[in-house]
């Protein structure tokens, strides 16, 4: 991230993204692969943040499905429990 649109962009450890420093936010699990294409983080009526993104459902891999997971903030960085799509979760209040 950066304080300026034009950079520099840094990872959690303050390393330059220009040096290919990055972290995977949400990775595959036993049911979903190809996670990515994060659309945005939205806040529900209770003030909880949620992220929408796509993945391929292993049991029916024809196309991508839309997923949503709860976002927790750790040291001002977004985090999804287990860094992987949830298989069961609470629901947002929209």
Short mmCIF file of N, CA, C and O in Angstrom, two decimals:
data_model
loop_
_atom_site.label_atom_id
_atom_site.label_comp_id
_atom_site.label_asym_id
_atom_site.label_seq_id
_atom_site.Cartn_x
_atom_site.Cartn_y
_atom_site.Cartn_z
N UNK A 1 0.83 -1.18 0.00
CA UNK A 1 0.00 0.00 0.00
C UNK A 1 0.87 1.23 0.00
O UNK A 1 2.08 1.15 0.22
N UNK A 2 0.22 2.36 -0.19
CA UNK A 2 0.95 3.62 -0.28
C UNK A 2 0.09 4.76 0.21
O UNK A 2 -1.14 4.70 0.16
N UNK A 3 0.72 5.80 0.67
CA UNK A 3 0.01 7.03 1.03
C UNK A 3 -0.22 7.90 -0.20
O UNK A 3 -0.93 8.89 -0.13
N UNK A 4 0.41 7.53 -1.32
CA UNK A 4 0.34 8.30 -2.55
C UNK A 4 -0.07 7.39 -3.70
O UNK A 4 0.49 6.30 -3.84
N UNK A 5 -1.00 7.82 -4.54
CA UNK A 5 -1.45 7.03 -5.68
C UNK A 5 -0.28 6.58 -6.55
O UNK A 5 -0.28 5.46 -7.07
N UNK A 6 0.73 7.40 -6.68
CA UNK A 6 1.87 7.09 -7.55
C UNK A 6 3.00 6.35 -6.83
O UNK A 6 4.06 6.14 -7.39
N UNK A 7 2.76 5.95 -5.59
CA UNK A 7 3.73 5.14 -4.87
C UNK A 7 4.66 5.98 -4.03
O UNK A 7 4.49 7.17 -3.90
N UNK A 8 5.62 5.32 -3.44
CA UNK A 8 5.96 3.90 -3.59
C UNK A 8 4.97 3.00 -2.83
O UNK A 8 4.39 3.41 -1.83
N UNK A 9 4.78 1.78 -3.34
CA UNK A 9 3.92 0.80 -2.71
C UNK A 9 4.78 -0.19 -1.93
O UNK A 9 5.78 -0.69 -2.45
N UNK A 10 4.37 -0.45 -0.68
CA UNK A 10 5.16 -1.29 0.22
C UNK A 10 4.32 -2.44 0.74
O UNK A 10 3.10 -2.32 0.88
N UNK A 11 4.97 -3.56 1.07
CA UNK A 11 4.27 -4.70 1.69
C UNK A 11 4.21 -4.47 3.20
O UNK A 11 4.61 -3.42 3.70
N UNK A 12 3.72 -5.46 3.94
CA UNK A 12 3.56 -5.34 5.39
C UNK A 12 4.87 -5.07 6.12
O UNK A 12 4.89 -4.48 7.18
N UNK A 13 5.98 -5.55 5.57
CA UNK A 13 7.29 -5.36 6.20
C UNK A 13 7.97 -4.08 5.72
O UNK A 13 9.11 -3.82 6.08
N UNK A 14 7.29 -3.30 4.87
CA UNK A 14 7.86 -2.06 4.38
C UNK A 14 8.78 -2.24 3.19
O UNK A 14 9.51 -1.32 2.83
N UNK A 15 8.75 -3.42 2.55
CA UNK A 15 9.58 -3.68 1.38
C UNK A 15 8.89 -3.20 0.11
O UNK A 15 7.67 -3.29 -0.01
N UNK A 16 9.65 -2.75 -0.85
CA UNK A 16 9.11 -2.21 -2.08
C UNK A 16 8.44 -3.28 -2.93
O UNK A 16 9.00 -4.35 -3.18
N UNK A 17 7.23 -2.99 -3.40
CA UNK A 17 6.52 -3.91 -4.30
C UNK A 17 7.22 -3.97 -5.66
O UNK A 17 7.02 -4.91 -6.41
N UNK A 18 8.04 -2.99 -5.98
CA UNK A 18 8.80 -3.00 -7.24
C UNK A 18 9.82 -4.13 -7.25
O UNK A 18 10.30 -4.53 -8.30
N UNK A 19 10.14 -4.67 -6.09
CA UNK A 19 11.08 -5.79 -5.98
C UNK A 19 10.33 -7.11 -5.83
O UNK A 19 10.85 -8.06 -5.27
N UNK A 20 9.08 -7.13 -6.32
CA UNK A 20 8.24 -8.34 -6.30
C UNK A 20 7.95 -8.83 -4.89
O UNK A 20 7.84 -10.02 -4.65
N UNK A 21 7.85 -7.91 -3.96
CA UNK A 21 7.47 -8.27 -2.59
C UNK A 21 5.94 -8.23 -2.52
O UNK A 21 5.34 -7.22 -2.83
N UNK A 22 5.33 -9.32 -2.13
CA UNK A 22 3.88 -9.37 -2.00
C UNK A 22 3.50 -10.54 -1.10
O UNK A 22 4.31 -11.39 -0.80
N UNK A 23 2.25 -10.52 -0.69
CA UNK A 23 1.72 -11.61 0.12
C UNK A 23 0.40 -12.05 -0.48
O UNK A 23 -0.33 -11.25 -1.06
N UNK A 24 0.08 -13.31 -0.34
CA UNK A 24 -1.20 -13.83 -0.81
C UNK A 24 -2.23 -13.57 0.29
O UNK A 24 -2.04 -13.96 1.44
N UNK A 25 -3.32 -12.92 -0.08
CA UNK A 25 -4.36 -12.55 0.87
C UNK A 25 -5.31 -13.72 1.14
O UNK A 25 -5.61 -14.02 2.28
N UNK A 26 -5.78 -14.37 0.08
CA UNK A 26 -6.68 -15.53 0.21
C UNK A 26 -6.17 -16.60 -0.74
O UNK A 26 -6.04 -16.38 -1.94
N UNK A 27 -5.88 -17.78 -0.20
CA UNK A 27 -5.33 -18.87 -1.00
C UNK A 27 -6.33 -20.03 -1.08
O UNK A 27 -7.35 -20.02 -0.41
N UNK A 28 -6.03 -21.00 -1.87
CA UNK A 28 -6.93 -22.14 -2.09
C UNK A 28 -7.11 -22.98 -0.83
O UNK A 28 -6.34 -22.87 0.12
N UNK A 29 -8.14 -23.83 -0.86
CA UNK A 29 -8.33 -24.84 0.16
C UNK A 29 -8.92 -26.08 -0.51
O UNK A 29 -8.86 -26.19 -1.74
N UNK A 30 -9.51 -26.97 0.24
CA UNK A 30 -10.00 -28.23 -0.33
C UNK A 30 -11.22 -28.06 -1.22
O UNK A 30 -11.53 -28.93 -2.03
N UNK A 31 -11.93 -26.94 -1.11
CA UNK A 31 -13.16 -26.72 -1.89
C UNK A 31 -13.06 -25.62 -2.94
O UNK A 31 -13.83 -25.60 -3.90
N UNK A 32 -12.13 -24.68 -2.75
CA UNK A 32 -12.03 -23.55 -3.68
C UNK A 32 -10.59 -23.32 -4.10
O UNK A 32 -9.69 -23.32 -3.27
N UNK A 33 -10.39 -23.12 -5.40
CA UNK A 33 -9.06 -22.84 -5.95
C UNK A 33 -9.17 -21.60 -6.85
O UNK A 33 -10.26 -21.17 -7.20
N UNK A 34 -8.04 -21.08 -7.24
CA UNK A 34 -8.03 -19.92 -8.14
C UNK A 34 -8.65 -18.68 -7.53
O UNK A 34 -9.29 -17.90 -8.22
N UNK A 35 -8.44 -18.50 -6.24
CA UNK A 35 -9.02 -17.33 -5.57
C UNK A 35 -8.41 -16.04 -6.09
O UNK A 35 -7.24 -15.99 -6.45
N UNK A 36 -9.22 -15.02 -6.16
CA UNK A 36 -8.71 -13.73 -6.62
C UNK A 36 -9.81 -12.85 -7.16
O UNK A 36 -10.98 -13.07 -6.88
N UNK A 37 -9.41 -11.88 -7.96
CA UNK A 37 -10.35 -10.91 -8.52
C UNK A 37 -11.20 -10.27 -7.42
O UNK A 37 -12.40 -10.22 -7.50
N UNK A 38 -10.51 -9.83 -6.38
CA UNK A 38 -11.21 -9.18 -5.27
C UNK A 38 -11.88 -7.91 -5.78
O UNK A 38 -11.26 -7.09 -6.43
N UNK A 39 -13.17 -7.78 -5.49
CA UNK A 39 -13.89 -6.63 -6.01
C UNK A 39 -13.79 -5.43 -5.07
O UNK A 39 -13.35 -4.37 -5.48
N UNK A 40 -14.19 -5.62 -3.84
CA UNK A 40 -14.08 -4.54 -2.88
C UNK A 40 -14.40 -5.05 -1.48
O UNK A 40 -14.95 -6.13 -1.31
N UNK A 41 -14.06 -4.23 -0.52
CA UNK A 41 -14.41 -4.51 0.87
C UNK A 41 -15.59 -3.60 1.20
O UNK A 41 -15.54 -2.40 0.95
N UNK A 42 -16.66 -4.19 1.72
CA UNK A 42 -17.86 -3.43 2.07
C UNK A 42 -18.15 -3.60 3.55
O UNK A 42 -17.75 -4.60 4.15
N UNK A 43 -18.85 -2.64 4.11
CA UNK A 43 -19.18 -2.69 5.53
C UNK A 43 -20.68 -2.93 5.69
O UNK A 43 -21.49 -2.30 5.02
N UNK A 44 -21.04 -3.85 6.59
CA UNK A 44 -22.46 -4.12 6.83
C UNK A 44 -23.01 -3.15 7.88
O UNK A 44 -22.29 -2.29 8.38
N UNK A 45 -24.29 -3.30 8.19
CA UNK A 45 -24.95 -2.39 9.12
C UNK A 45 -24.40 -2.46 10.54
O UNK A 45 -24.56 -1.52 11.32
N UNK A 46 -23.75 -3.57 10.88
CA UNK A 46 -23.17 -3.70 12.23
C UNK A 46 -21.75 -3.15 12.30
O UNK A 46 -21.13 -3.17 13.35
N UNK A 47 -21.22 -2.68 11.16
CA UNK A 47 -19.87 -2.13 11.13
C UNK A 47 -18.80 -3.14 10.80
O UNK A 47 -17.61 -2.83 10.81
N UNK A 48 -19.19 -4.38 10.48
CA UNK A 48 -18.24 -5.44 10.13
C UNK A 48 -17.91 -5.35 8.64
O UNK A 48 -18.78 -5.12 7.82
N UNK A 49 -16.65 -5.54 8.29
CA UNK A 49 -16.22 -5.51 6.90
C UNK A 49 -16.25 -6.90 6.29
O UNK A 49 -15.97 -7.90 6.95
N UNK A 50 -16.57 -6.94 4.97
CA UNK A 50 -16.68 -8.18 4.20
C UNK A 50 -16.02 -7.97 2.85
O UNK A 50 -16.09 -6.89 2.29
N UNK A 51 -15.40 -9.01 2.32
CA UNK A 51 -14.77 -8.93 1.01
C UNK A 51 -15.46 -9.88 0.03
O UNK A 51 -15.81 -10.99 0.40
N UNK A 52 -15.67 -9.41 -1.18
CA UNK A 52 -16.23 -10.21 -2.26
C UNK A 52 -15.11 -10.57 -3.22
O UNK A 52 -14.28 -9.72 -3.55
N UNK A 53 -15.09 -11.83 -3.68
CA UNK A 53 -14.05 -12.27 -4.61
C UNK A 53 -14.51 -13.53 -5.33
O UNK A 53 -15.52 -14.13 -4.98
N UNK A 54 -13.78 -13.91 -6.36
CA UNK A 54 -14.12 -15.10 -7.15
C UNK A 54 -13.17 -16.25 -6.84
O UNK A 54 -12.04 -16.05 -6.42
N UNK A 55 -13.67 -17.46 -7.09
CA UNK A 55 -12.86 -18.68 -7.00
C UNK A 55 -13.55 -19.77 -7.82
O UNK A 55 -14.69 -19.60 -8.26
N UNK A 56 -12.85 -20.85 -8.02
CA UNK A 56 -13.42 -22.01 -8.72
C UNK A 56 -13.81 -23.04 -7.66
O UNK A 56 -13.00 -23.38 -6.80
N UNK A 57 -15.05 -23.52 -7.74
CA UNK A 57 -15.56 -24.53 -6.81
C UNK A 57 -15.08 -25.89 -7.30
O UNK A 57 -15.43 -26.33 -8.39
N UNK A 58 -14.28 -26.58 -6.51
CA UNK A 58 -13.66 -27.86 -6.91
C UNK A 58 -14.70 -28.90 -7.31
O UNK A 58 -14.50 -29.65 -8.26
N UNK A 59 -15.82 -28.96 -6.61
CA UNK A 59 -16.84 -29.96 -6.89
C UNK A 59 -17.59 -29.72 -8.20
O UNK A 59 -18.24 -30.62 -8.72
N UNK A 60 -17.53 -28.50 -8.73
CA UNK A 60 -18.17 -28.16 -10.00
C UNK A 60 -17.33 -27.07 -10.66
O UNK A 60 -17.69 -25.89 -10.61
N UNK A 61 -16.20 -27.43 -11.27
CA UNK A 61 -15.23 -26.44 -11.73
C UNK A 61 -15.56 -25.72 -13.04
O UNK A 61 -14.67 -25.20 -13.70
N UNK A 62 -16.81 -25.66 -13.41
CA UNK A 62 -17.20 -24.97 -14.65
C UNK A 62 -17.47 -23.50 -14.35
O UNK A 62 -18.58 -23.13 -13.98
N UNK A 63 -16.46 -22.68 -14.48
CA UNK A 63 -16.60 -21.26 -14.21
C UNK A 63 -16.22 -20.91 -12.78
O UNK A 63 -15.80 -21.74 -12.00
N UNK A 64 -16.37 -19.63 -12.50
CA UNK A 64 -16.01 -19.12 -11.18
C UNK A 64 -17.27 -18.77 -10.41
O UNK A 64 -18.30 -18.45 -10.99
N UNK A 65 -17.18 -18.83 -9.09
CA UNK A 65 -18.29 -18.46 -8.22
C UNK A 65 -17.89 -17.24 -7.39
O UNK A 65 -16.72 -16.99 -7.17
N UNK A 66 -18.89 -16.51 -6.96
CA UNK A 66 -18.66 -15.35 -6.11
C UNK A 66 -18.66 -15.79 -4.65
O UNK A 66 -19.57 -16.48 -4.22
N UNK A 67 -17.64 -15.39 -3.93
CA UNK A 67 -17.52 -15.72 -2.51
C UNK A 67 -17.48 -14.43 -1.70
O UNK A 67 -17.16 -13.36 -2.21
N UNK A 68 -17.79 -14.56 -0.43
CA UNK A 68 -17.75 -13.43 0.48
C UNK A 68 -17.20 -13.93 1.81
O UNK A 68 -17.60 -14.99 2.29
N UNK A 69 -16.28 -13.20 2.38
CA UNK A 69 -15.72 -13.56 3.67
C UNK A 69 -15.59 -12.34 4.56
O UNK A 69 -15.41 -11.21 4.09
N UNK A 70 -15.65 -12.61 5.85
CA UNK A 70 -15.48 -11.58 6.87
C UNK A 70 -14.03 -11.11 6.89
O UNK A 70 -13.11 -11.92 6.83
N UNK A 71 -13.85 -9.80 6.98
CA UNK A 71 -12.51 -9.22 7.05
C UNK A 71 -12.23 -8.77 8.48
O UNK A 71 -13.03 -8.08 9.09
N UNK A 72 -11.11 -9.23 9.00
CA UNK A 72 -10.60 -8.76 10.29
C UNK A 72 -9.40 -7.88 9.99
O UNK A 72 -8.67 -8.13 9.03
N UNK A 73 -9.18 -6.88 10.79
CA UNK A 73 -8.05 -5.98 10.59
C UNK A 73 -6.99 -6.26 11.65
O UNK A 73 -7.27 -6.20 12.84
N UNK A 74 -5.79 -6.58 11.19
CA UNK A 74 -4.67 -6.86 12.08
C UNK A 74 -3.56 -5.86 11.77
O UNK A 74 -3.03 -5.86 10.64
N UNK A 75 -3.26 -4.99 12.72
CA UNK A 75 -2.27 -3.93 12.51
C UNK A 75 -2.59 -3.10 11.28
O UNK A 75 -1.72 -2.76 10.48
N UNK A 76 -3.88 -2.80 11.10
CA UNK A 76 -4.39 -1.98 9.99
C UNK A 76 -4.27 -2.64 8.62
O UNK A 76 -4.38 -1.99 7.59
N UNK A 77 -4.07 -3.97 8.59
CA UNK A 77 -4.05 -4.72 7.33
C UNK A 77 -5.22 -5.68 7.32
O UNK A 77 -5.53 -6.32 8.33
N UNK A 78 -5.90 -5.83 6.16
CA UNK A 78 -7.03 -6.76 6.09
C UNK A 78 -6.57 -8.21 6.20
O UNK A 78 -5.49 -8.58 5.72
N UNK A 79 -7.40 -9.03 6.84
CA UNK A 79 -7.08 -10.44 7.03
C UNK A 79 -8.38 -11.24 6.99
O UNK A 79 -9.39 -10.82 7.54
N UNK A 80 -8.33 -12.39 6.32
CA UNK A 80 -9.44 -13.34 6.31
C UNK A 80 -9.00 -14.53 7.13
O UNK A 80 -7.88 -15.03 6.97
N UNK A 81 -9.87 -15.01 8.02
CA UNK A 81 -9.52 -16.12 8.91
C UNK A 81 -8.94 -17.29 8.12
O UNK A 81 -9.56 -17.78 7.17
N UNK A 82 -7.76 -17.72 8.49
CA UNK A 82 -7.10 -18.83 7.84
C UNK A 82 -6.51 -18.51 6.48
O UNK A 82 -5.94 -19.37 5.82
N UNK A 83 -6.66 -17.26 6.02
CA UNK A 83 -6.20 -16.84 4.68
C UNK A 83 -6.74 -17.73 3.58
O UNK A 83 -6.09 -17.95 2.56
N UNK A 84 -7.94 -18.25 3.77
CA UNK A 84 -8.54 -19.19 2.83
C UNK A 84 -10.06 -19.00 2.85
O UNK A 84 -10.61 -18.53 3.86
N UNK A 85 -10.77 -19.33 1.78
CA UNK A 85 -12.23 -19.18 1.77
C UNK A 85 -12.88 -19.95 2.92
O UNK A 85 -12.50 -21.09 3.21
N UNK A 86 -13.86 -19.34 3.55
CA UNK A 86 -14.56 -20.03 4.63
C UNK A 86 -15.50 -21.07 4.05
O UNK A 86 -16.05 -20.89 2.96
N UNK A 87 -15.65 -22.17 4.74
CA UNK A 87 -16.59 -23.21 4.35
C UNK A 87 -17.89 -23.06 5.12
O UNK A 87 -18.94 -23.51 4.67
N UNK A 88 -17.84 -22.43 6.27
CA UNK A 88 -19.00 -22.06 7.07
C UNK A 88 -18.66 -20.73 7.73
O UNK A 88 -17.52 -20.53 8.15
N UNK A 89 -19.64 -19.84 7.79
CA UNK A 89 -19.36 -18.54 8.37
C UNK A 89 -20.66 -17.88 8.82
O UNK A 89 -21.74 -18.25 8.38
N UNK A 90 -20.50 -16.86 9.67
CA UNK A 90 -21.65 -16.06 10.03
C UNK A 90 -22.02 -15.21 8.82
O UNK A 90 -21.28 -15.10 7.85
N UNK A 91 -23.21 -14.64 8.85
CA UNK A 91 -23.65 -13.84 7.71
C UNK A 91 -23.62 -12.35 8.06
O UNK A 91 -23.77 -11.98 9.23
N UNK A 92 -23.45 -11.52 7.06
CA UNK A 92 -23.44 -10.09 7.30
C UNK A 92 -24.85 -9.56 7.53
O UNK A 92 -25.85 -10.22 7.21
N UNK A 93 -24.93 -8.34 8.04
CA UNK A 93 -26.20 -7.68 8.27
C UNK A 93 -26.31 -6.52 7.29
O UNK A 93 -25.79 -5.44 7.53
N UNK A 94 -26.93 -6.79 6.13
CA UNK A 94 -27.11 -5.73 5.11
C UNK A 94 -28.53 -5.22 5.10
O UNK A 94 -29.45 -5.88 5.48
#
